[in-house]
Short mmCIF file of C-alpha atoms in Angstrom, two decimals:
data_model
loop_
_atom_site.label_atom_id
_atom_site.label_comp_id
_atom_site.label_asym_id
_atom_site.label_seq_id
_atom_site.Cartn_x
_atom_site.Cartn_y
_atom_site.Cartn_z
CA UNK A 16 -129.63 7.26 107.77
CA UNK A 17 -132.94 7.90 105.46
CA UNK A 18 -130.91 11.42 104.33
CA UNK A 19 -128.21 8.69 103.30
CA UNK A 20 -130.68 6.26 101.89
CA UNK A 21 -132.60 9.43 99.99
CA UNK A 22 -129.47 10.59 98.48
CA UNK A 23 -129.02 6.86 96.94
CA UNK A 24 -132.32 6.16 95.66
CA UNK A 25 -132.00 9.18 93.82
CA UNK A 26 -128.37 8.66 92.63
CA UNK A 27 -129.83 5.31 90.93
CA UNK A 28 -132.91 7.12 89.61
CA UNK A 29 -130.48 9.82 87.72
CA UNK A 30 -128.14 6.90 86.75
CA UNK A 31 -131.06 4.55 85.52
CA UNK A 32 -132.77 7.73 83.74
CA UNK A 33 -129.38 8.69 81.69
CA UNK A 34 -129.20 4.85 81.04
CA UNK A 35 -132.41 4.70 79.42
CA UNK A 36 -132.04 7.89 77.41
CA UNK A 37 -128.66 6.76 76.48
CA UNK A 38 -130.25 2.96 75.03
CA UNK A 39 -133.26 5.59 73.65
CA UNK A 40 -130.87 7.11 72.06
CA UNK A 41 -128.82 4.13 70.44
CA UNK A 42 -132.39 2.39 69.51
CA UNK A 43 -133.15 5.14 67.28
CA UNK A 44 -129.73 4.86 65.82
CA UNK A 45 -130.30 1.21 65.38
CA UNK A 46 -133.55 1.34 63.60
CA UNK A 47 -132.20 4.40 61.20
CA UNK A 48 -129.58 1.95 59.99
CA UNK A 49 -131.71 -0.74 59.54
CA UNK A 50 -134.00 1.56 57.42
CA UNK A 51 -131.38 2.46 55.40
CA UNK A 52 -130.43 -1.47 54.58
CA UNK A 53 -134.23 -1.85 53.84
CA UNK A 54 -133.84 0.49 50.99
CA UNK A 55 -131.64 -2.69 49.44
CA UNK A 56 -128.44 -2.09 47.50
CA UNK A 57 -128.20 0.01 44.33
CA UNK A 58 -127.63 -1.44 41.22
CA UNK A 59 -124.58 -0.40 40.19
CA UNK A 60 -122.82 0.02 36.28
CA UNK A 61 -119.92 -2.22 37.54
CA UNK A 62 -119.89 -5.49 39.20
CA UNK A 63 -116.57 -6.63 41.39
CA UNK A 64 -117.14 -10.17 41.41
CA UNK A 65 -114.97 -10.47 44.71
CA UNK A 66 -117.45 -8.44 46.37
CA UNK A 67 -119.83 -9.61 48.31
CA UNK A 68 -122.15 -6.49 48.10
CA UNK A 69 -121.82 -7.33 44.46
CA UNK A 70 -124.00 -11.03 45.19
CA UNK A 71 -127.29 -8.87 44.44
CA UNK A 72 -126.31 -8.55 40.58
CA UNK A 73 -125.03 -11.51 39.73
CA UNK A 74 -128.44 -12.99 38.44
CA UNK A 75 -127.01 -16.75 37.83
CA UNK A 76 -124.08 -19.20 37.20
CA UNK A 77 -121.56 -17.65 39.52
CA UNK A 78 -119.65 -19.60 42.02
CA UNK A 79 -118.05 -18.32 45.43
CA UNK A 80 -115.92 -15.91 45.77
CA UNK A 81 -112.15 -17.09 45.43
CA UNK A 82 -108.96 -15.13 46.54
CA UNK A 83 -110.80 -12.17 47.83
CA UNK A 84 -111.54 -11.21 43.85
CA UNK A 85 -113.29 -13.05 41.51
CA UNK A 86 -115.53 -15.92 40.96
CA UNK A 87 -115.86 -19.22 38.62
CA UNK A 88 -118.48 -19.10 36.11
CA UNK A 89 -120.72 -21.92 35.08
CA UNK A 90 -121.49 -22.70 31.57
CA UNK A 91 -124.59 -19.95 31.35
CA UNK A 92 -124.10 -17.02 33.77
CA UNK A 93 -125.94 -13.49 33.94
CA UNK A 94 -125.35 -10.26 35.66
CA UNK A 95 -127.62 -7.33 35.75
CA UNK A 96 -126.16 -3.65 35.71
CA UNK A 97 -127.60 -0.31 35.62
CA UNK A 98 -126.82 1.33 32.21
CA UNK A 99 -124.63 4.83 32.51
CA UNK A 100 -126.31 8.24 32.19
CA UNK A 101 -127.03 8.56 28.33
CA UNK A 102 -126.93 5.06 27.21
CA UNK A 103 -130.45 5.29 26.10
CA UNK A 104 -129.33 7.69 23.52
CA UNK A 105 -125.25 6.94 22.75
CA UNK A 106 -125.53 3.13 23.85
CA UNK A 107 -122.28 1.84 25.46
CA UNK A 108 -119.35 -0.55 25.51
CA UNK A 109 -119.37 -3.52 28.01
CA UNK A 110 -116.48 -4.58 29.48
CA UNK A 111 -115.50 -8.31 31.17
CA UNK A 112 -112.40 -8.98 33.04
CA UNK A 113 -111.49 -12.13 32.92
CA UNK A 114 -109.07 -15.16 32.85
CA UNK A 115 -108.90 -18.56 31.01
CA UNK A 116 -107.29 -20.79 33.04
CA UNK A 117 -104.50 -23.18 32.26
CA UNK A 118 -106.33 -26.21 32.92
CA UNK A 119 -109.50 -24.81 30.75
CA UNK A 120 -107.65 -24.80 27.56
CA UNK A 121 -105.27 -28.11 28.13
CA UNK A 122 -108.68 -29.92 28.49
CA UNK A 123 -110.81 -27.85 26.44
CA UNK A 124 -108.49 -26.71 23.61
CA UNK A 125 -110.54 -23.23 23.12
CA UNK A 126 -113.21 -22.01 24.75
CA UNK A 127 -116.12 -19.55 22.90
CA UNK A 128 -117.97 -16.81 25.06
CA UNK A 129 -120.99 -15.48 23.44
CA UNK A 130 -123.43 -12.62 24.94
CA UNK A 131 -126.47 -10.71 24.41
CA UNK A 132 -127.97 -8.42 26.32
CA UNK A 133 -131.55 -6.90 26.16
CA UNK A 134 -132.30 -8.90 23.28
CA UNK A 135 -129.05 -8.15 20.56
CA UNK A 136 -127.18 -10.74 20.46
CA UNK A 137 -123.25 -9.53 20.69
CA UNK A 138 -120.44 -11.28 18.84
CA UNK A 139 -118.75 -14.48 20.50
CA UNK A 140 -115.17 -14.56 21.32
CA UNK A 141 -112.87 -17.85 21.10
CA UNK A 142 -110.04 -18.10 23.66
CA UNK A 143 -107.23 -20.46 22.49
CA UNK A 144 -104.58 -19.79 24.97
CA UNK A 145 -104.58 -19.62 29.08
CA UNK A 146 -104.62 -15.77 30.02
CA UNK A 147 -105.90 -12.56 31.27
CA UNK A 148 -108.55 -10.75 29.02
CA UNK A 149 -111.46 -8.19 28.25
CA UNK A 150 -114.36 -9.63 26.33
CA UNK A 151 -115.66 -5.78 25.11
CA UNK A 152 -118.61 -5.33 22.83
CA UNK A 153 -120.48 -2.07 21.70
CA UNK A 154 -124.14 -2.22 22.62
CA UNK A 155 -126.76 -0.02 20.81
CA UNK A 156 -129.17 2.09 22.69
CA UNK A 157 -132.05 0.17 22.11
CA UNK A 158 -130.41 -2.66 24.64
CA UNK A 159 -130.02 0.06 27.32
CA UNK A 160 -133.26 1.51 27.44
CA UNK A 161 -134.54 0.67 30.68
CA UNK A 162 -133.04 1.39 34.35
CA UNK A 163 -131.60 -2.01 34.45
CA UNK A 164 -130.08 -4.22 31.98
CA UNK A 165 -129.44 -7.64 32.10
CA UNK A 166 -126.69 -9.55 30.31
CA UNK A 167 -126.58 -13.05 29.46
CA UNK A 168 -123.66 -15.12 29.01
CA UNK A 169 -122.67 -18.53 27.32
CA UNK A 170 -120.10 -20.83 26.98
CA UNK A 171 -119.97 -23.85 24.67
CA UNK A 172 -118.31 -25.96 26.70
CA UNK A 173 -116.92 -25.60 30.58
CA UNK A 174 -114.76 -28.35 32.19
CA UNK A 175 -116.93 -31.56 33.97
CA UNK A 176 -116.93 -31.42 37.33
CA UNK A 177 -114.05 -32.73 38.82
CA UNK A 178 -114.84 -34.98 42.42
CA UNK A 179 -114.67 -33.66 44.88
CA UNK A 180 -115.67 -30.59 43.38
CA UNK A 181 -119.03 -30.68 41.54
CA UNK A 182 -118.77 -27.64 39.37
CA UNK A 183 -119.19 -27.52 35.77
CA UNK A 184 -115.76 -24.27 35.29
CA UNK A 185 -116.19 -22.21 32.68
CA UNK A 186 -114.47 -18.65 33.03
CA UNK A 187 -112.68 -16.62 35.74
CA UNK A 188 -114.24 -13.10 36.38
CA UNK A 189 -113.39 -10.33 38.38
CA UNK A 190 -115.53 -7.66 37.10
CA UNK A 191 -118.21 -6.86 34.39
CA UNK A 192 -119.00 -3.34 33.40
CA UNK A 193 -121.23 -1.17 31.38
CA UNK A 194 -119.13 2.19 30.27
CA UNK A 195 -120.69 5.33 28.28
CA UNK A 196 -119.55 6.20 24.93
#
């Protein structure tokens, strides 16, 4: 009977000792992936405003995300995007996706965007019609200097906030991008 009983005890020993080398194991796992995460999310050229990885780079004035792909603006909104390899010396073209809605210009009537990123101020566009679009504006080197750029956006006017909804809706975006020349 103690043979029996011997034979048990160390059954459970060699079963508890690959258990805890097995959870050794997966703790080291665990805290390599949460080292990673600590290194926080790179800033990217392009922002998918239906991403929520994406959340990091919108700086301000950007609503939920909506259908799975893009996001409300409010009347001032900014991103912040890393400028492509040689835009210190070539500059480069930035690109917005994005939609007027219907509602925006049966209210509104038109609806001006204006930009300006690292201090140049970029020409305004008026939207007169509902629609899909791409605001796109050169920007010179000197904006792009650094290892981040950030990009401010206006509107003159957004639609009131309509109860129960509280937000001031200015444009539809699904993506914002800085290309190289």
């Amino acid at each position: 009977m103690a043979n029996v009983w011997n034979r048990r005890a160390a059954a459970a020993a060699g079963l508890l000792a690959v258990t805890l080398a097995f959870s050794a194991c997966k703790r080291k796992q665990a805290v390599k992936v949460e080292q990673a995460d600590e290194d926080g999310p790179r800033i990217s050229s392009i922002v998918h405003t239906g991403d929520p990885k994406a959340e990091t780079q919108l700086v301000t004035g950007f609503y939920g995300i909506e259908q799975n792909s893009w996001r409300w603006t409010s009347q001032q909104f900014a991103v912040i995007l890393r400028p492509p390899a040689g835009a210190a010396q070539k500059g480069a073209t930035l690109n917005v996706q994005l939609a007027v809605a219907d509602s925006t210009i049966k209210q509104l009537k038109t609806i001006t965007l204006s930009a300006s990123a690292g201090g140049t101020a970029l020409p305004p566009e008026t939207y007169t019609q509902a629609g899909g679009f791409t605001y796109t504006r050169d920007l010179p080197a000197s904006a792009l200097s650094g290892d981040v750029t950030r990009i401010d956006f206006q509107l003159d006017r957004t639609l009131p906030p309509n109860p129960p909804d509280r937000r001031d809706l200015g444009l539809i975006v699904s993506s914002i991008s800085l290309d190289g020349k």
